[in-house]
């Protein structure tokens, strides 16, 4: 399948292709393409078309995929020998994109890695590195690439099974809109594309978009078409988010926003929607932003609404008294009963302040008031969204876990996620301990509220349910806006990879990490730790090898296009364990402090290999995970690998490194602290397994231990009734 400039232009990937492959498990066929198909026996080009399709199947198999009979028949039925080539090339490009195939042609400092690094003298490694640095990456050592032994390993193939049609994509679009949490970057891009295609017309009149930022995104597209946005605007703050989105600002409202000058027709739509929902209390929450927004909306021109009066009040009074004032004063005075009495009017705010109110009871020795506070919370808990309740459940389960594990509580740090991208570490300062009896009651109240709300959905009614023990280590995907992969998991989730290491009775023993990019200086590093997260060794540009178990392919400081460059790290698992090592953290960062989002090409991944030397450095069929680096950060720790248990603990988090040397070695202590905390998350955060058990209880369903006796299964298997990687389904229907 040769390509030319015309073909290259037509084979460009769209969000349709990517979402169809990664989330729907198949390839997207355009409607007109399917309509032009003909029965096999009527095709005058049958032999030539079969040859092209067979070549595509063979290429797919080489890259680690196999194509279902359904897709094969759909391709064969295309009675156009020119069109079939373009379709197959585009599908093959989708597969290559999923595994990072372009790494095969990337520049590598030591092309005979890892043997070449093993055998090189310390002087040669140092000299090659220093010459490369002095020349700003223009001078690299020249080596003849030696012939390698062919790859003789068995690796499980990924099945591409579905023929995806436009109606399937439209249904997926609505499922994404029903999500109760942030979307991945890929799905967010797909929503943008779907809106541009006009699919907002497919949204049913009674449909509600629960995630506020997503609702405002849809509202913006509707507003641009001079249509009413009332359906998507439920609160005062929704208007502020919409104005921020339209102005290219921060939709989370955490940063200062410069609102654009809205055309009169858009101002009229915004004012009409705002007049229907505006509340003075909500304005005060973002009062400084609202002062700017009122000016941008020219609210003085709309005297027939109640908006000018509210705007005048906040512009001229220093401290407008609102509902918030009452509970803030009560909390400040540690008057827990007063605070609870005020907060129950706004249940979601009560949920977010519940921990503080309970601790205030303890601080002032008013233990009798704890039961009264919990009773008031219980009375209003059914009005709290299930997402908020699940987050609250994780919070109190964490408190209970640390209370019962004093050794971990003494050294525990609290991780706070900022803007969906960064983690900072906060050490608790004499935090008040909530008694176990109180924590048990709080957890009971929250679980009962969730069960009562889940009863309305009947997702498992009348079914016998099998829950794989693997999903108890997969956490709820509640914050995915910064996720870097297509197979997305929540931070702290544990993924067993034992099956991948023992495929076809072969025992694989090598982890090969890689990063590929075009542009400046990207560094791939690995922090290798012992059982207790001590005695860390950093494999990277400062140390290319350590003993007989870890090797780096060499630091490249400039990766010119179009091929770019690649760096690799090999870990001999058995040798590492024998050297007292247990965990490996994969770190990628830009040494020049350029954000990953500014790169056209930047991704990484991990291969599992049987041998260090057999096969090419990059072998597509051995790639198990590939992640795209697209975040607004300059560094990321992708995952922590447990060498002993063959488990991957998902991290996908960046650390703030301003003002310090930009290397993993310079931040190994802070990285280690974050890793220890995230590793513990599966002990207390709500998992997919716990969520499904709550649904089973709500539906009076039986949970069975034998998968063969189940009507519904929950696992990491693509054939499961609920797949843990299907975040759209989980966020829209199960949370």
XYZ file of C-alpha atoms in Angstrom:
735
model
C 0.000 0.000 0.000
C 2.162 2.846 -1.290
C 1.254 6.409 -0.403
C 1.539 9.722 -2.208
C 0.745 13.308 -1.252
C -2.912 12.913 -2.190
C -3.256 9.787 -0.077
C -1.489 11.385 2.880
C -3.956 14.246 2.806
C -6.930 11.904 2.789
C -5.646 9.565 5.493
C -5.462 12.208 8.225
C -7.053 10.998 11.429
C -10.191 12.593 12.780
C -11.639 12.431 16.291
C -14.093 9.947 14.806
C -11.335 7.485 14.018
C -9.676 7.762 17.405
C -12.797 7.553 19.554
C -14.187 4.702 17.466
C -11.053 2.637 17.920
C -10.203 3.322 21.543
C -13.636 3.585 23.150
C -15.962 1.638 20.872
C -13.540 -1.159 20.038
C -13.773 -0.878 16.272
C -13.274 1.198 13.142
C -15.540 3.988 11.963
C -17.076 3.461 8.530
C -18.624 6.535 6.947
C -22.273 6.063 6.039
C -21.782 6.689 2.325
C -18.988 4.113 2.305
C -21.257 1.443 3.776
C -24.069 2.384 1.423
C -21.810 1.830 -1.589
C -20.902 -1.707 -0.583
C -21.965 -4.574 -2.823
C -22.335 -8.312 -2.299
C -19.066 -10.206 -2.668
C -20.073 -12.107 -5.798
C -21.044 -8.867 -7.650
C -17.672 -7.176 -7.190
C -15.685 -6.924 -10.409
C -12.587 -6.029 -8.393
C -12.924 -8.862 -5.903
C -9.396 -10.308 -6.268
C -7.626 -6.960 -6.089
C -9.726 -5.808 -3.125
C -9.112 -9.073 -1.266
C -5.363 -8.627 -1.798
C -5.434 -5.106 -0.301
C -7.548 -6.211 2.675
C -5.372 -9.270 3.301
C -2.263 -7.060 3.259
C -3.959 -4.789 5.798
C -4.761 -7.776 8.041
C -1.153 -8.990 7.910
C 0.177 -5.521 8.745
C -2.285 -5.230 11.640
C -1.138 -8.583 12.993
C 2.485 -7.422 12.912
C 1.554 -4.367 14.988
C -0.133 -6.531 17.622
C -3.785 -6.461 16.485
C -6.155 -8.816 14.781
C -9.262 -7.801 12.908
C -12.687 -9.363 13.456
C -14.612 -11.130 10.727
C -17.242 -8.377 10.878
C -14.744 -5.696 9.861
C -13.145 -7.995 7.279
C -16.511 -8.516 5.542
C -17.265 -4.790 5.609
C -13.918 -4.041 3.938
C -14.280 -6.775 1.326
C -17.748 -5.473 0.433
C -16.366 -2.083 -0.659
C -16.528 -2.266 -4.444
C -13.956 0.426 -5.149
C -10.307 -0.588 -5.570
C -9.079 2.985 -5.068
C -11.244 3.647 -2.027
C -10.335 0.391 -0.270
C -6.645 1.323 -0.260
C -7.331 4.682 1.359
C -9.609 3.142 3.993
C -7.101 0.422 4.915
C -4.250 2.927 5.108
C -6.242 5.163 7.418
C -7.170 2.253 9.680
C -3.544 1.113 9.785
C -2.498 4.631 10.776
C -4.973 4.488 13.667
C -3.317 1.279 14.900
C 0.174 2.728 14.509
C -0.887 5.798 16.447
C -2.152 3.604 19.287
C 1.233 1.927 19.819
C 3.570 4.778 18.851
C 4.935 3.066 15.743
C 6.972 6.145 14.732
C 9.475 5.283 17.476
C 10.844 2.643 15.100
C 12.472 5.332 12.946
C 13.495 7.666 15.762
C 17.117 8.590 16.390
C 18.773 6.542 19.186
C 22.188 7.389 20.629
C 23.188 3.722 20.978
C 21.514 1.771 18.116
C 22.739 -1.571 19.520
C 21.089 -0.959 22.879
C 21.173 -2.453 25.490
C 24.265 -4.610 24.822
C 26.197 -1.579 23.603
C 25.612 0.313 26.852
C 26.481 -2.778 28.904
C 29.850 -3.169 27.197
C 30.881 0.503 26.866
C 33.473 1.940 29.213
C 32.528 4.715 31.611
C 34.897 7.001 29.706
C 33.146 6.352 26.352
C 29.705 6.940 27.845
C 30.864 10.193 29.433
C 32.709 11.429 26.316
C 29.754 10.743 24.009
C 27.409 12.573 26.384
C 29.614 15.640 26.871
C 30.241 16.067 23.133
C 26.498 15.849 22.539
C 25.842 18.519 25.189
C 28.615 20.844 23.957
C 27.229 20.689 20.411
C 23.612 21.282 21.551
C 22.673 17.897 20.205
C 24.160 18.253 16.727
C 27.002 15.774 17.294
C 26.212 12.158 18.136
C 28.510 9.146 18.084
C 28.368 7.150 14.845
C 27.877 3.415 15.186
C 27.040 0.718 12.683
C 23.739 -0.896 13.570
C 24.312 -4.608 14.017
C 21.919 -7.308 12.912
C 19.791 -8.500 15.811
C 18.220 -11.860 16.486
C 14.590 -11.973 15.324
C 11.861 -11.602 17.918
C 10.770 -15.092 18.883
C 8.121 -14.378 21.498
C 4.365 -14.868 21.777
C 2.320 -11.759 22.590
C -1.430 -11.468 22.957
C -3.110 -9.566 20.124
C -5.657 -6.810 20.654
C -8.921 -7.548 18.879
C -10.550 -4.814 16.801
C -14.069 -6.137 16.576
C -16.753 -3.581 15.736
C -17.962 -1.833 12.611
C -18.757 1.618 13.986
C -21.350 3.749 12.187
C -22.409 7.365 12.513
C -25.377 6.397 14.703
C -22.947 4.644 17.088
C -20.886 7.812 17.339
C -23.943 9.953 17.973
C -25.004 7.601 20.784
C -21.487 7.819 22.210
C -21.664 11.620 22.006
C -24.814 11.609 24.166
C -23.171 9.210 26.593
C -20.256 11.617 26.990
C -22.654 14.494 27.595
C -24.233 12.446 30.394
C -20.872 12.150 32.161
C -20.840 13.384 35.757
C -17.137 14.171 35.656
C -14.487 15.712 33.437
C -13.667 14.062 30.123
C -10.322 12.895 28.852
C -8.591 15.186 26.362
C -9.459 12.762 23.554
C -13.159 12.632 24.428
C -13.266 16.390 24.928
C -11.884 16.816 21.424
C -14.514 14.426 20.106
C -17.307 16.461 21.742
C -15.978 19.601 20.028
C -15.985 17.808 16.700
C -19.505 16.459 17.237
C -20.831 19.912 18.086
C -19.230 21.379 14.984
C -20.998 18.664 12.987
C -24.286 19.958 14.387
C -25.033 16.985 16.600
C -26.322 19.285 19.345
C -29.584 18.906 17.437
C -29.544 15.236 18.476
C -29.748 16.141 22.175
C -33.263 15.218 23.430
C -35.334 18.015 24.944
C -35.412 16.326 28.380
C -31.679 15.533 28.339
C -29.590 17.000 31.182
C -25.827 17.552 31.064
C -24.713 17.078 34.692
C -21.077 18.165 34.389
C -21.229 21.958 34.485
C -18.192 22.739 32.372
C -19.428 20.419 29.643
C -22.918 21.951 29.754
C -21.410 25.403 29.261
C -19.354 24.179 26.325
C -22.515 22.942 24.591
C -24.337 26.151 25.491
C -21.632 28.190 23.767
C -22.070 26.320 20.496
C -25.829 26.813 20.715
C -25.483 30.503 21.555
C -23.291 31.075 18.504
C -26.240 29.946 16.427
C -28.490 32.530 18.036
C -30.527 29.911 19.902
C -31.731 29.901 23.493
C -29.332 28.447 26.063
C -31.874 28.237 28.913
C -31.868 24.438 28.716
C -28.179 24.258 29.633
C -28.015 27.025 32.230
C -29.154 25.994 35.700
C -27.216 28.328 38.008
C -25.697 31.792 38.125
C -22.199 30.329 37.934
C -23.077 28.486 34.716
C -23.264 31.860 32.964
C -19.850 32.822 34.328
C -18.353 29.562 33.064
C -19.969 30.074 29.680
C -18.556 33.596 29.401
C -15.119 32.280 30.428
C -15.264 29.548 27.800
C -16.384 31.986 25.092
C -13.514 34.311 26.048
C -10.876 31.584 25.920
C -10.433 31.740 29.693
C -10.331 29.255 32.551
C -13.681 27.451 32.738
C -12.883 26.264 36.269
C -12.863 29.965 37.284
C -9.654 29.492 39.243
C -7.665 32.022 37.209
C -8.225 35.650 36.315
C -10.320 36.029 33.160
C -10.385 38.786 30.574
C -13.885 38.627 29.154
C -14.244 39.352 25.472
C -16.546 41.985 24.020
C -19.722 40.025 23.279
C -21.861 40.948 20.250
C -25.270 42.410 21.140
C -27.146 39.284 20.029
C -25.000 37.093 22.347
C -25.379 39.536 25.233
C -29.141 39.378 24.814
C -29.087 35.564 25.020
C -26.790 35.634 28.066
C -28.877 38.234 29.878
C -32.099 36.312 29.258
C -30.592 33.111 30.641
C -28.960 34.909 33.578
C -32.180 36.679 34.531
C -33.873 33.290 34.907
C -31.319 31.885 37.374
C -29.415 34.736 39.042
C -29.072 34.598 42.828
C -27.215 37.145 44.917
C -25.586 34.397 47.018
C -24.021 32.822 43.937
C -22.671 36.156 42.700
C -20.788 36.692 45.955
C -18.931 33.418 45.546
C -17.118 34.874 42.483
C -17.750 38.540 43.198
C -14.605 39.958 41.530
C -15.176 37.956 38.371
C -18.816 39.018 38.332
C -17.881 42.692 38.497
C -15.916 42.178 35.288
C -18.698 40.069 33.771
C -21.393 42.671 34.541
C -19.274 45.281 32.763
C -18.766 42.976 29.755
C -22.525 42.304 29.534
C -23.465 46.021 29.700
C -26.084 45.110 32.286
C -27.245 48.720 32.600
C -28.933 48.380 29.203
C -31.299 45.701 30.545
C -33.246 47.562 33.204
C -36.297 45.332 32.707
C -34.367 42.519 34.438
C -33.311 42.118 38.083
C -29.643 41.937 37.086
C -28.773 45.692 37.249
C -29.972 45.941 40.858
C -27.800 42.995 41.967
C -24.833 44.332 40.004
C -25.246 47.784 41.608
C -25.316 46.233 45.087
C -22.016 44.363 44.612
C -20.336 47.315 42.945
C -21.164 49.680 45.800
C -21.278 47.589 48.990
C -18.132 46.155 50.531
C -19.681 43.107 52.186
C -23.092 42.050 50.917
C -24.844 39.758 53.402
C -25.869 36.425 51.861
C -26.607 32.851 52.802
C -22.863 32.193 52.640
C -22.287 34.839 55.298
C -24.427 32.924 57.776
C -22.699 29.576 57.541
C -19.243 31.151 57.244
C -19.811 33.024 60.504
C -21.171 29.877 62.172
C -18.153 27.844 61.064
C -15.788 30.614 62.133
C -17.348 30.570 65.616
C -17.285 26.733 65.607
C -21.045 26.766 66.200
C -21.624 23.355 64.645
C -25.391 23.134 65.181
C -25.962 26.571 63.675
C -23.676 25.717 60.751
C -25.504 22.443 60.094
C -28.897 24.134 60.349
C -27.860 26.701 57.729
C -25.990 24.252 55.493
C -28.848 21.759 55.159
C -30.558 24.239 52.841
C -27.705 23.642 50.385
C -26.941 19.909 50.743
C -23.931 19.807 48.398
C -22.216 22.605 50.308
C -23.099 20.753 53.528
C -21.298 17.693 52.139
C -18.161 19.699 51.403
C -18.156 21.200 54.908
C -19.254 18.097 56.832
C -15.748 17.104 57.917
C -15.068 20.610 59.260
C -18.358 20.767 61.166
C -17.728 17.349 62.783
C -14.174 18.335 63.764
C -15.464 21.578 65.298
C -17.754 19.541 67.543
C -14.726 17.594 68.731
C -12.488 20.664 69.112
C -14.907 22.375 71.525
C -15.816 19.110 73.316
C -19.422 19.121 72.070
C -19.567 15.407 71.331
C -23.336 15.300 71.865
C -23.762 17.614 68.869
C -22.088 15.170 66.484
C -25.163 12.926 66.352
C -27.402 15.956 65.703
C -25.151 17.154 62.851
C -25.150 13.687 61.273
C -28.930 13.495 61.618
C -29.366 16.809 59.781
C -26.960 15.665 57.078
C -28.816 12.363 56.717
C -32.103 14.221 56.209
C -30.788 16.134 53.206
C -28.339 13.570 51.766
C -30.753 12.341 49.078
C -30.530 15.795 47.493
C -26.761 15.513 47.063
C -25.403 14.355 43.700
C -23.974 10.842 43.616
C -20.577 12.077 42.402
C -20.216 14.334 45.456
C -21.337 11.501 47.754
C -18.785 9.111 46.252
C -16.019 11.668 46.751
C -17.181 12.164 50.341
C -17.241 8.400 50.873
C -13.613 8.161 49.745
C -12.705 11.002 52.098
C -14.117 9.360 55.225
C -12.841 5.921 54.197
C -9.371 7.490 54.046
C -9.817 8.850 57.561
C -10.863 5.427 58.815
C -7.984 3.681 57.031
C -5.402 6.018 58.579
C -7.075 5.776 61.993
C -6.782 1.975 61.935
C -3.246 2.049 60.547
C -1.400 4.322 62.927
C 1.995 3.623 61.365
C 0.766 4.932 58.030
C -1.096 7.857 59.614
C 2.056 9.087 61.337
C 3.903 9.418 58.029
C 0.946 10.242 55.818
C 0.757 13.323 53.635
C -2.303 14.730 51.974
C -2.227 15.144 48.207
C -4.174 18.033 46.728
C -4.887 18.085 43.018
C -4.689 21.522 41.419
C -6.529 22.340 38.197
C -6.623 18.678 37.217
C -2.916 18.731 36.418
C -0.540 19.087 39.377
C -0.056 17.473 42.738
C 1.272 19.308 45.747
C 1.970 17.659 49.080
C 0.472 19.039 52.279
C 1.531 17.617 55.629
C -1.380 17.695 58.134
C -0.693 19.917 61.145
C -2.171 18.374 64.318
C -5.292 17.309 62.426
C -8.244 16.501 64.707
C -8.943 12.751 64.782
C -12.558 11.699 64.222
C -13.507 8.606 66.324
C -14.031 5.311 64.495
C -17.651 5.061 65.694
C -18.444 8.423 64.093
C -16.645 7.511 60.866
C -18.587 4.247 60.618
C -21.875 6.123 61.004
C -20.903 8.725 58.383
C -19.908 6.001 55.932
C -23.206 4.193 56.610
C -25.235 7.370 55.937
C -23.412 8.040 52.668
C -23.708 4.450 51.433
C -27.429 4.316 52.277
C -28.015 7.555 50.385
C -26.169 6.199 47.361
C -28.123 2.933 47.436
C -31.437 4.799 47.652
C -30.516 6.983 44.692
C -29.240 4.004 42.675
C -32.588 2.246 43.171
C -34.087 4.591 40.598
C -31.684 3.302 37.919
C -32.254 -0.483 38.300
C -29.019 -1.206 36.426
C -28.669 -4.746 37.799
C -32.277 -5.649 38.533
C -32.912 -9.403 38.389
C -29.315 -10.251 37.438
C -26.658 -12.422 38.987
C -23.471 -10.364 39.086
C -19.849 -11.492 38.930
C -17.235 -8.928 40.002
C -13.620 -9.756 39.166
C -11.280 -9.246 42.104
C -9.126 -7.111 39.778
C -11.687 -4.297 39.738
C -11.390 -3.717 43.481
C -8.065 -2.058 42.689
C -9.486 0.102 39.886
C -10.637 3.443 41.293
C -13.504 5.614 40.112
C -12.525 7.834 37.163
C -13.695 11.107 38.685
C -10.933 13.465 37.496
C -9.693 12.728 34.000
C -9.106 16.130 32.422
C -5.331 15.670 32.583
C -5.280 11.995 31.578
C -2.639 11.143 28.978
C -3.818 7.797 27.643
C -6.675 6.364 25.640
C -7.175 3.497 28.064
C -7.801 5.793 30.966
C -7.755 4.942 34.656
C -7.967 6.970 37.835
C -4.763 7.802 39.687
C -3.869 5.128 42.220
C -5.514 2.280 40.288
C -3.600 -1.000 40.259
C -3.457 -3.008 37.045
C -2.298 -6.602 37.193
C -0.034 -7.450 34.257
C 0.793 -10.978 35.339
C -0.964 -12.450 32.309
C 1.156 -10.347 29.944
C 4.322 -11.685 31.570
C 3.268 -15.330 31.278
C 1.668 -15.489 27.829
C 1.733 -18.922 26.237
C 3.734 -20.275 29.206
C 6.679 -18.017 28.299
C 8.085 -16.091 31.225
C 8.914 -12.560 30.161
C 11.485 -10.759 32.248
C 12.200 -7.360 30.659
C 10.475 -4.002 30.942
C 11.422 -1.612 28.153
C 10.231 1.953 28.656
C 10.356 4.448 25.794
C 9.688 8.064 24.932
C 9.582 9.516 21.411
C 9.410 13.152 20.391
C 10.299 15.793 17.801
C 11.913 18.979 19.094
C 14.018 19.964 22.088
C 15.379 18.101 25.093
C 12.977 15.487 26.523
C 14.408 13.269 29.257
C 13.296 9.737 30.113
C 14.229 8.613 33.629
C 13.337 5.851 36.061
C 13.406 6.006 39.850
C 14.085 2.508 41.192
C 13.179 1.909 44.844
C 13.342 -0.862 47.386
C 10.459 -2.406 49.385
C 10.262 0.574 51.770
C 10.648 3.271 49.079
C 14.206 3.951 50.195
C 17.636 3.578 48.572
C 16.462 5.117 45.335
C 18.529 4.823 42.139
C 17.798 7.205 39.268
C 18.474 5.849 35.774
C 18.650 8.734 33.323
C 21.096 11.144 31.761
C 23.093 11.292 35.016
C 23.452 7.494 35.212
C 23.000 5.322 32.111
C 23.332 2.004 33.907
C 23.277 0.466 37.342
C 24.710 -2.960 38.008
C 23.248 -5.803 36.027
C 19.601 -4.796 35.965
C 19.028 -1.284 34.472
C 20.276 0.473 31.317
C 19.472 3.735 29.492
C 19.898 4.140 25.718
C 21.579 7.558 25.990
C 20.457 11.153 26.452
C 19.521 13.014 23.255
C 19.158 16.787 23.623
C 17.754 17.563 20.168
C 15.323 15.499 18.094
C 14.995 16.952 14.579
C 12.003 16.090 12.442
C 10.541 14.349 10.667
C 11.888 11.188 12.354
C 12.502 12.675 15.812
C 14.339 10.762 18.518
C 13.710 8.077 21.111
C 15.096 7.151 24.513
C 14.729 3.741 26.145
C 15.251 2.227 29.578
C 15.539 -1.536 30.091
C 14.871 -3.214 33.438
C 15.838 -6.857 33.970
C 13.139 -7.717 36.512
C 14.679 -10.805 38.080
C 18.090 -9.147 38.423
C 16.516 -6.014 39.928
C 14.646 -8.056 42.552
C 17.845 -9.935 43.386
C 19.457 -6.523 43.969
C 16.789 -5.617 46.533
C 14.642 -3.489 44.202
C 10.824 -3.564 44.205
C 9.371 -0.502 42.450
C 10.152 1.458 39.285
C 8.629 4.893 38.576
C 8.692 6.146 34.992
C 9.356 9.874 34.687
C 9.311 12.083 31.564
C 10.202 15.778 31.600
C 11.300 18.590 29.302
C 14.708 19.854 30.388
C 14.098 23.226 28.672
C 10.810 23.694 30.612
C 8.673 23.657 27.481
C 5.162 22.297 28.079
C 4.241 18.948 26.553
C 1.191 20.590 24.963
C 3.535 22.638 22.749
C 4.931 19.534 21.039
C 3.345 18.184 17.870
C 4.797 14.751 18.628
C 5.571 13.563 22.156
C 4.552 10.206 23.628
C 5.891 7.295 25.610
C 5.056 3.786 26.638
C 6.197 0.411 27.914
C 7.040 -2.868 26.213
C 7.220 -6.297 27.859
C 9.956 -8.508 26.454
C 11.339 -11.968 27.079
C 14.911 -11.143 26.122
C 17.066 -8.008 26.219
C 18.688 -8.612 22.838
C 16.208 -10.416 20.564
C 14.150 -8.351 18.163
C 14.536 -4.690 17.263
C 14.735 -2.078 20.011
C 11.158 -1.151 19.149
C 8.862 -4.105 18.470
C 5.223 -3.037 17.937
C 3.643 -6.302 19.078
C 5.313 -5.978 22.501
C 3.900 -2.518 23.329
C 1.462 -2.894 26.240
C 0.761 0.755 27.092
C 1.262 3.929 25.105
C 0.553 7.387 26.510
C 0.409 10.715 24.687
C 2.058 13.620 26.467
C -0.248 16.563 25.813
C -0.705 18.180 29.232
C 0.053 21.787 30.218
C 3.034 20.639 32.281
C 6.763 20.116 31.839
C 7.045 16.822 33.713
C 5.031 13.750 34.536
C 5.395 10.495 36.447
C 3.312 8.075 34.402
C 3.196 4.992 36.614
C 4.831 3.002 39.380
C 5.628 -0.600 38.484
C 5.710 -3.295 41.168
C 8.390 -5.726 39.967
C 7.414 -8.401 42.465
C 3.672 -8.520 41.865
C 3.851 -7.490 38.182
C 1.411 -4.642 38.824
C 1.231 -1.199 37.315
C 0.043 1.527 39.696
C -1.321 4.373 37.613
C 0.108 7.803 38.515
C -0.123 10.152 35.484
C 0.757 13.155 37.649
C 3.082 16.111 37.360
C 5.136 17.774 40.047
C 5.907 21.452 40.397
C 9.628 21.975 39.816
C 9.981 25.754 39.485
C 13.215 27.227 40.775
C 15.110 23.938 40.886
C 17.135 21.790 38.532
C 14.728 20.119 36.144
C 15.685 16.480 36.609
C 14.212 13.467 38.345
C 17.340 13.076 40.443
C 16.877 16.615 41.805
C 13.317 15.790 42.870
C 13.594 12.153 43.914
C 12.512 12.867 47.509
C 9.322 14.723 46.552
C 8.550 12.159 43.851
C 8.980 9.345 46.374
C 6.566 11.065 48.789
C 3.894 11.394 46.098
C 4.389 7.796 44.982
C 3.924 6.463 48.510
C 0.655 8.354 48.916
C -0.796 7.382 45.549
C 0.199 3.757 46.106
C -2.062 3.736 49.202
C -5.117 5.139 47.422
C -6.609 1.762 46.498
C -6.848 1.006 50.241
C -9.515 3.637 50.846
C -10.799 5.295 47.673
C -14.054 4.034 46.177
C -13.305 1.382 43.567
C -15.324 0.139 40.614
C -15.985 -3.027 42.616
C -17.404 -1.093 45.578
C -19.548 1.027 43.240
C -21.047 -2.040 41.533
C -21.767 -3.689 44.907
C -23.751 -0.597 45.910
C -25.727 -0.886 42.672
C -26.275 -4.603 43.294
C -27.617 -3.817 46.771
C -29.911 -1.176 45.292
C -31.263 -3.710 42.790
C -31.454 -6.628 45.252
C -29.111 -8.512 42.916
C -27.121 -11.597 43.826
C -23.333 -11.388 43.632
C -21.873 -14.751 42.548
C -18.315 -16.103 42.746
C -18.634 -18.266 39.621
C -18.390 -16.248 36.409
C -20.180 -18.963 34.405
C -23.293 -18.521 36.556
C -23.439 -14.737 36.137
C -25.798 -12.722 33.948
C -23.567 -9.646 34.232
C -19.789 -9.446 34.667
C -17.528 -6.591 35.718
C -13.859 -6.920 34.776
C -10.973 -5.621 32.683
C -12.163 -7.842 29.824
C -13.493 -6.141 26.686
C -16.317 -8.681 26.595
C -17.520 -7.818 30.112
C -20.905 -6.262 30.819
C -19.011 -3.382 32.384
C -15.413 -2.815 31.356
C -13.385 -0.706 33.785
C -11.790 1.137 30.852
C -15.184 2.311 29.567
C -15.066 5.586 31.480
C -17.886 7.094 29.420
C -20.272 4.335 30.525
C -19.118 4.484 34.153
C -19.360 8.272 34.425
C -22.685 8.614 32.635
C -24.671 5.652 33.998
C -22.982 4.165 37.063
C -21.670 7.132 39.059
